[in-house]
Amino acid sequence: MDRRNLLKGFGLFGLSTVLPFAGGGGILDSLNNPTDKPVKQENETPGLVFFNKLDNEFEFLNTLGYAHYRFADIGELLAIRALINEDDAETGVQAYLKFAQTCEATADTCITKGHIQSARDGYFRACTYYFSATSFLDSTPDPGRFTDIWKKHRECWTKGAKLMDLDYEEFEIPYEGKTLPGFFFKRKGDITPRPLFIMNNGSDGPIIASWTWGGSAALERGYNVLTFDGPGQGASLFLNKIYFRYDWEKVITPVIDSVINRKDVDKDKIVLYGLSQGGYWAPRAAAFESRIKVMIADPGVVDVSTSWLDHLPKELVGLLRSGNKEEFNKYMSAGNASPEQQAALSFRSRPYGIDDQFELFTSAMKYNITPVADKIKCHTIITDPENEQFWPGQAQNLYDMINAPKDIIRFTAAEGANYHCEPKAKLLWEQRVFDRLDEIIKKL
């Protein structure tokens, strides 16, 4: 997922603008059932319900969506919200940490008393709340706590995952002389060769997103599930300092290699699902990796850099495109950015591992599917949510570029399914996307 949404009023040498940062079938609005037609899009801008700032609202909606999967409790989240002062980011950190620590301590006690399900739920809620605390950290005076809090999030995930009523494996994926953390889920004791659902997370999504944004639903529907910490993600970033890359096929090929010969994997039915910025990475990988039979982009992303450049002053874009590194960096280091702007830039740049601003922005410009979109041959499913904050309009653009079997599935505000990656409507998302996926898989 991509959590940090907007940099507002990014003023440089008197320039002021809004700078957001991220992250062959027919158009399938109704799937094949007329009763499933989404409500007509009104293209309205919905009001904020819980927070006054869209980035805080979006993060909170994401976390609310976890409640369906027992990774959050609505009552706890509302209590957390009551403790947060939007003008003081530290209150957000402390509110989430308070509940994370309580849930973790409760889970520890439940383990000693043999209450396994309660312990599992406690660890998962703690995992969620620890991670949610990090969304405020870059706006505090002490952002250096990020890795330590992330480690607590991952520790709670591991404790909870081992208590799930399924077979859960953590393994290492060989990658260019190093390894990437891999995670494999299947029904307990099942060795049946099943379609493999590879979950490709977004630019800053936690491992819990791999479960709540498709993994759980895939397992229920008869798929085995694989996810991983790719370059710039999770442990690969925070523990091993492996950073983003645009040529994601060099990531997905070793991921597939690591499991392709397992007896419980049907090698002819491999699905790659890209969430958030994974909506660029998955198409990029599918353009080169022929073992992928179905690719899902949620949402479709053509050019990652537009979320960095679209509202950048045109003078700065011109400096970037002309290669004027010295002048660009001079503007960017002028010291006119607010603490909020600096925090967002720090958050967005972390997984790139690049300190030089010119090199950072030009690196983001490489994340563009246009040169290789015509190489995608597998069946593609693209989601297109209304009020997409990061890459508006790009889902349709990606759909138009692909010359292979394809579907685009719309989600609207009127049905509660708007915003990037449809955070409020996961059951509706599962129904539409997996029903279509199941139909495709059955024909392979």
XYZ file of C-alpha atoms in Angstrom:
444
model
C 0.000 0.000 0.000
C 0.889 3.636 -0.411
C -0.094 5.561 2.679
C 1.366 9.060 2.600
C -0.812 10.946 0.155
C -0.346 14.695 -0.170
C 2.295 17.318 0.256
C 0.391 20.581 0.412
C 1.636 23.997 -0.555
C 5.103 22.844 -1.604
C 6.640 26.302 -1.936
C 10.082 26.732 -3.471
C 11.425 30.212 -4.226
C 7.897 31.571 -4.188
C 6.406 28.669 -6.132
C 3.384 27.132 -4.431
C 1.534 24.040 -5.541
C 0.252 20.671 -4.352
C 2.656 17.753 -4.588
C 1.262 14.257 -3.986
C 3.521 11.276 -3.474
C 2.748 7.648 -3.704
C 2.602 4.879 -4.670
C -8.918 -9.569 -25.188
C -12.141 -9.130 -23.061
C -14.379 -6.133 -22.764
C -14.658 -3.515 -20.036
C -16.101 -5.462 -17.131
C -18.337 -3.131 -15.144
C -20.850 -5.782 -14.128
C -18.919 -9.032 -14.503
C -21.475 -11.426 -15.958
C -24.313 -10.790 -13.528
C -26.575 -7.774 -14.082
C -27.327 -7.648 -10.356
C -23.651 -6.937 -9.687
C -23.512 -3.665 -11.614
C -21.727 -0.993 -9.590
C -23.668 2.129 -8.768
C -23.182 4.884 -11.355
C -20.061 6.954 -10.799
C -20.771 10.545 -9.840
C -17.136 11.708 -9.825
C -17.777 13.598 -6.616
C -15.143 14.335 -4.024
C -16.352 12.667 -0.839
C -16.074 14.439 2.469
C -13.665 13.288 5.149
C -15.261 11.462 8.060
C -12.600 10.747 10.680
C -9.792 13.220 10.007
C -9.322 16.626 8.417
C -6.289 15.538 6.378
C -6.707 13.048 3.546
C -3.506 11.123 4.300
C -4.653 10.519 7.893
C -8.163 9.631 6.733
C -6.871 7.179 4.157
C -4.582 5.459 6.652
C -7.474 5.135 9.116
C -9.776 3.681 6.441
C -7.109 1.120 5.547
C -6.890 0.070 9.173
C -10.668 -0.076 9.541
C -10.707 -2.502 6.610
C -8.490 -4.870 8.595
C -11.264 -5.375 11.148
C -13.073 -7.838 8.885
C -10.022 -10.112 9.070
C -9.605 -9.759 12.871
C -6.490 -7.601 12.434
C -8.175 -4.634 14.110
C -11.159 -3.928 16.324
C -13.468 -1.072 15.348
C -13.985 -0.024 18.948
C -10.260 0.105 19.563
C -9.730 2.163 16.425
C -12.365 4.701 17.440
C -10.743 4.943 20.865
C -7.380 5.478 19.182
C -8.846 8.220 17.019
C -10.104 10.027 20.105
C -6.520 10.251 21.392
C -5.045 11.806 18.249
C -4.506 15.516 17.716
C -3.847 16.007 14.010
C -1.648 19.008 14.772
C 0.632 16.869 16.929
C 1.899 13.760 15.118
C 3.381 12.341 18.303
C -0.147 11.829 19.652
C -0.798 9.518 16.708
C 2.334 7.510 17.423
C 1.525 7.195 21.121
C -2.151 6.354 20.604
C -1.362 3.413 18.332
C 1.559 2.272 20.484
C -0.633 2.260 23.576
C -3.096 -0.163 22.026
C -0.386 -2.184 20.287
C 1.410 -2.804 23.553
C -1.819 -3.669 25.347
C -2.846 -6.156 22.656
C 0.603 -7.744 22.634
C 0.676 -8.110 26.419
C -2.818 -9.606 26.390
C -1.779 -12.079 23.698
C 1.241 -13.122 25.757
C -1.036 -13.821 28.724
C -3.506 -15.730 26.561
C -0.711 -17.997 25.335
C 0.229 -18.978 28.871
C -3.402 -19.863 29.586
C -3.881 -21.861 26.391
C -6.289 -19.408 24.741
C -4.800 -19.829 21.290
C -7.396 -18.001 19.206
C -7.423 -15.010 21.546
C -3.619 -14.928 21.466
C -3.582 -15.030 17.673
C -6.099 -12.191 17.416
C -4.194 -10.142 19.989
C -0.897 -10.489 18.159
C -2.494 -9.564 14.843
C -4.153 -6.459 16.262
C -0.865 -5.481 17.883
C 0.849 -6.027 14.533
C -1.605 -3.643 12.870
C -1.361 -0.954 15.507
C 2.435 -1.004 15.637
C 2.537 -0.515 11.884
C -0.097 2.226 11.951
C 2.041 4.120 14.451
C 4.751 4.439 11.797
C 2.463 6.504 9.576
C 2.927 9.449 11.957
C 6.626 9.018 12.709
C 8.167 11.114 9.951
C 6.253 14.154 11.204
C 7.652 13.834 14.739
C 10.983 15.102 16.095
C 12.189 11.486 16.385
C 11.554 9.580 13.131
C 14.544 7.345 13.864
C 12.231 5.034 15.829
C 10.823 3.721 12.543
C 12.850 0.510 12.301
C 12.405 -0.459 15.959
C 8.627 -0.061 15.762
C 8.551 -1.896 12.442
C 10.421 -4.785 14.091
C 7.740 -4.991 16.794
C 5.089 -5.091 14.051
C 6.877 -7.980 12.327
C 7.457 -9.881 15.588
C 3.741 -9.774 16.362
C 2.915 -10.884 12.821
C 5.176 -13.923 13.154
C 3.736 -14.893 16.546
C 0.175 -14.610 15.245
C 0.820 -16.331 11.916
C 2.207 -19.404 13.669
C -1.118 -19.735 15.517
C -3.265 -19.702 12.352
C -5.121 -22.883 11.464
C -3.162 -23.430 8.264
C 0.316 -24.340 7.100
C 2.483 -21.228 7.201
C 6.090 -21.224 6.038
C 8.743 -18.540 6.160
C 11.583 -19.151 3.705
C 14.391 -17.388 1.861
C 14.171 -16.547 -1.844
C 17.601 -16.475 -3.561
C 18.101 -13.047 -5.103
C 21.301 -11.765 -6.726
C 23.624 -13.217 -4.123
C 21.283 -12.238 -1.291
C 17.851 -13.427 -0.197
C 14.340 -11.987 0.022
C 11.949 -13.090 2.794
C 9.180 -15.324 1.436
C 5.924 -16.430 3.072
C 3.821 -19.383 1.900
C 0.264 -20.206 3.026
C -1.820 -23.308 2.323
C -4.482 -25.483 3.903
C -3.147 -27.546 6.766
C -1.702 -30.849 5.550
C -2.802 -30.255 1.947
C -0.363 -31.342 -0.772
C -2.794 -30.898 -3.680
C -1.265 -28.955 -6.605
C -3.255 -25.722 -6.502
C -3.225 -22.449 -8.416
C -0.648 -20.118 -6.883
C -1.695 -16.587 -5.920
C 1.437 -14.415 -5.649
C 0.752 -11.293 -3.651
C 3.010 -8.364 -4.658
C 2.727 -5.637 -2.031
C 2.945 -1.901 -2.672
C 5.558 0.702 -1.899
C 5.113 0.697 1.883
C 2.506 -1.959 2.630
C 2.981 -4.218 5.657
C 2.810 -7.995 5.452
C -0.669 -7.805 6.976
C -1.830 -6.181 3.734
C -0.842 -9.376 1.946
C -3.401 -11.227 4.035
C -6.189 -8.639 4.233
C -5.890 -7.389 0.634
C -6.323 -10.736 -1.080
C -4.357 -13.489 0.630
C -7.119 -14.656 2.959
C -9.710 -14.595 0.176
C -7.422 -16.493 -2.191
C -6.846 -19.265 0.343
C -10.583 -19.575 0.977
C -11.191 -19.935 -2.747
C -8.751 -22.785 -3.273
C -5.484 -21.026 -4.081
C -2.188 -21.404 -2.305
C -0.692 -18.026 -1.442
C 2.838 -16.666 -1.668
C 3.978 -13.221 -0.633
C 7.414 -11.734 -0.125
C 9.369 -8.667 0.930
C 10.693 -7.381 -2.365
C 13.433 -4.773 -2.740
C 12.445 -1.669 -0.766
C 9.783 -3.556 1.189
C 9.590 -4.862 4.752
C 12.642 -6.717 6.018
C 14.418 -6.298 2.686
C 14.416 -2.552 3.316
C 14.614 -2.157 7.081
C 16.970 -5.032 7.881
C 18.889 -5.726 4.675
C 18.971 -2.305 2.951
C 17.811 -3.673 -0.417
C 16.075 -0.894 -2.318
C 13.425 -0.458 -5.024
C 14.079 -1.230 -8.669
C 11.971 -0.473 -11.731
C 12.806 -3.695 -13.639
C 10.648 -5.865 -11.388
C 10.832 -8.923 -13.610
C 14.235 -9.480 -12.019
C 12.393 -9.862 -8.716
C 9.403 -11.949 -9.789
C 11.421 -14.479 -11.784
C 13.422 -15.610 -8.720
C 10.234 -15.533 -6.647
C 8.592 -17.983 -9.058
C 11.775 -20.041 -9.328
C 11.744 -20.519 -5.552
C 8.398 -22.382 -5.556
C 7.778 -23.602 -9.098
C 8.847 -27.178 -8.340
C 6.787 -27.590 -5.176
C 4.316 -30.463 -5.353
C 1.546 -28.225 -3.990
C 1.939 -25.656 -6.782
C 0.162 -25.976 -10.131
C 2.851 -24.428 -12.322
C 0.359 -23.817 -15.137
C -1.900 -21.640 -12.981
C 0.225 -18.858 -11.554
C -1.468 -15.561 -10.681
C 0.444 -12.359 -9.914
C -1.490 -9.713 -8.000
C 0.058 -6.241 -7.684
C -1.346 -4.013 -4.952
C -0.946 -0.225 -5.020
C 2.464 0.538 -6.582
C 2.429 -3.182 -7.339
C -0.039 -2.072 -10.009
C 3.078 -1.006 -11.927
C 5.407 -3.782 -10.791
C 3.043 -6.654 -11.666
C 2.478 -5.502 -15.271
C 6.201 -4.872 -15.641
C 6.983 -8.429 -14.477
C 4.216 -9.904 -16.649
C 5.754 -8.302 -19.719
C 8.810 -10.553 -19.315
C 7.757 -13.573 -17.232
C 5.740 -16.022 -19.351
C 4.926 -18.333 -16.436
C 2.433 -15.760 -15.153
C -0.969 -16.809 -16.525
C -3.127 -14.110 -14.914
C -2.022 -10.688 -13.730
C -4.087 -8.400 -11.485
C -3.228 -4.698 -11.105
C -5.001 -2.922 -8.229
C -5.126 -0.237 -9.504
C -3.565 -0.124 -12.947
C -0.460 2.090 -12.912
C 1.288 3.286 -16.061
C 3.724 5.884 -14.729
C 4.627 5.918 -11.039
C 6.391 9.266 -11.316
C 3.229 11.234 -12.066
C 2.409 11.090 -8.356
C 5.698 12.916 -7.827
C 5.682 15.265 -10.807
C 2.136 16.220 -11.792
C 1.890 19.170 -9.443
C 5.551 20.004 -9.176
C 6.167 23.529 -10.472
C 6.777 23.358 -14.200
C 10.117 25.090 -13.748
C 11.333 22.170 -11.625
C 9.968 19.565 -14.025
C 11.838 21.361 -16.787
C 15.061 21.163 -14.798
C 14.529 17.446 -14.297
C 13.801 16.705 -17.925
C 16.725 18.819 -19.137
C 19.092 17.042 -16.763
C 19.972 20.196 -14.827
C 20.908 18.468 -11.595
C 22.661 21.386 -9.942
C 19.776 23.837 -10.303
C 17.128 21.252 -9.368
C 18.939 20.335 -6.168
C 19.467 24.007 -5.402
C 15.703 24.587 -5.478
C 14.955 21.447 -3.481
C 17.466 22.289 -0.752
C 16.406 25.932 -0.406
C 14.769 25.219 2.956
C 11.293 26.523 2.094
C 9.474 23.225 2.592
C 7.328 22.868 5.708
C 7.932 20.090 8.244
C 4.895 18.255 6.812
C 6.360 18.435 3.313
C 9.769 17.302 4.501
C 8.195 14.380 6.361
C 6.283 13.215 3.317
C 9.344 13.410 1.102
C 11.357 11.462 3.659
C 8.643 8.821 3.832
C 8.356 8.449 0.072
C 12.094 8.431 -0.612
C 13.089 5.887 2.062
C 12.612 2.707 -0.059
C 14.537 4.193 -2.988
C 17.707 4.506 -0.918
C 18.710 7.689 -2.754
C 19.702 10.877 -0.914
C 20.317 13.136 -3.920
C 16.994 14.759 -4.854
C 17.670 14.940 -8.591
C 18.663 11.269 -8.698
C 15.614 10.340 -6.597
C 13.130 12.059 -8.900
C 14.785 10.827 -12.092
C 14.824 7.305 -10.663
C 11.064 7.487 -10.099
C 10.665 8.494 -13.755
C 11.970 5.054 -14.820
C 8.884 3.397 -13.350
C 6.851 3.586 -16.538
C 5.184 0.578 -18.209
C 4.667 2.268 -21.597
C 7.761 0.869 -23.393
C 6.894 -2.758 -22.563
C 3.102 -2.834 -22.187
C 2.691 -4.532 -25.574
C 4.739 -7.479 -24.286
C 2.081 -8.456 -21.738
C 0.420 -11.631 -23.054
C -1.343 -13.084 -20.003
C -4.954 -12.390 -19.081
C -5.041 -9.118 -17.146
C -7.537 -7.816 -14.586
C -7.322 -4.111 -13.746
C -9.226 -2.368 -10.959
C -10.309 1.250 -11.345
C -11.530 2.908 -8.118
C -13.266 6.262 -8.157
C -11.373 9.052 -6.364
C -8.037 7.345 -6.978
C -5.611 9.684 -5.216
C -2.233 8.601 -6.555
C -2.636 7.658 -10.217
C -6.056 8.916 -11.411
C -6.992 7.773 -14.895
C -4.068 5.396 -15.259
C -6.138 2.215 -14.808
C -7.994 2.980 -18.037
C -4.739 4.007 -19.723
C -3.131 0.684 -18.828
C -6.178 -1.208 -20.037
C -5.989 0.578 -23.387
C -2.286 -0.283 -23.782
C -2.607 -4.033 -23.296
C -3.150 -6.214 -26.357
C -4.056 -9.404 -24.486
C -7.242 -10.743 -22.889
C -8.208 -8.150 -20.304
C -10.901 -6.879 -17.971
C -11.302 -3.622 -16.082
C -13.461 -3.609 -12.959
C -14.863 -0.303 -11.689
C -15.457 0.643 -8.060
C -17.410 3.745 -7.038
C -17.889 6.132 -4.138
C -21.639 5.597 -4.180
C -21.167 1.938 -3.258
C -18.513 2.685 -0.635
C -15.664 1.353 -2.769
C -13.792 4.520 -3.723
C -10.216 5.546 -2.990
C -6.922 3.888 -3.802
C -7.167 0.074 -3.444
C -10.798 0.224 -2.235
C -9.982 0.190 1.507
C -13.603 0.288 2.712
C -15.020 -2.453 0.501
C -12.845 -5.529 0.699
C -15.714 -8.023 0.484
C -17.072 -6.303 -2.608
C -13.556 -6.277 -4.074
C -13.126 -9.978 -3.337
C -16.447 -10.859 -4.909
C -15.824 -9.009 -8.152
C -12.138 -9.751 -8.632
C -12.089 -13.367 -7.468
C -15.275 -14.323 -9.293
C -13.653 -13.151 -12.504
C -10.312 -14.733 -11.624
C -11.978 -18.072 -10.881
C -13.661 -18.030 -14.296
C -10.329 -17.432 -16.011
C -8.440 -20.055 -13.987
C -11.026 -22.745 -14.773
C -10.335 -22.302 -18.485
C -6.545 -22.690 -18.205
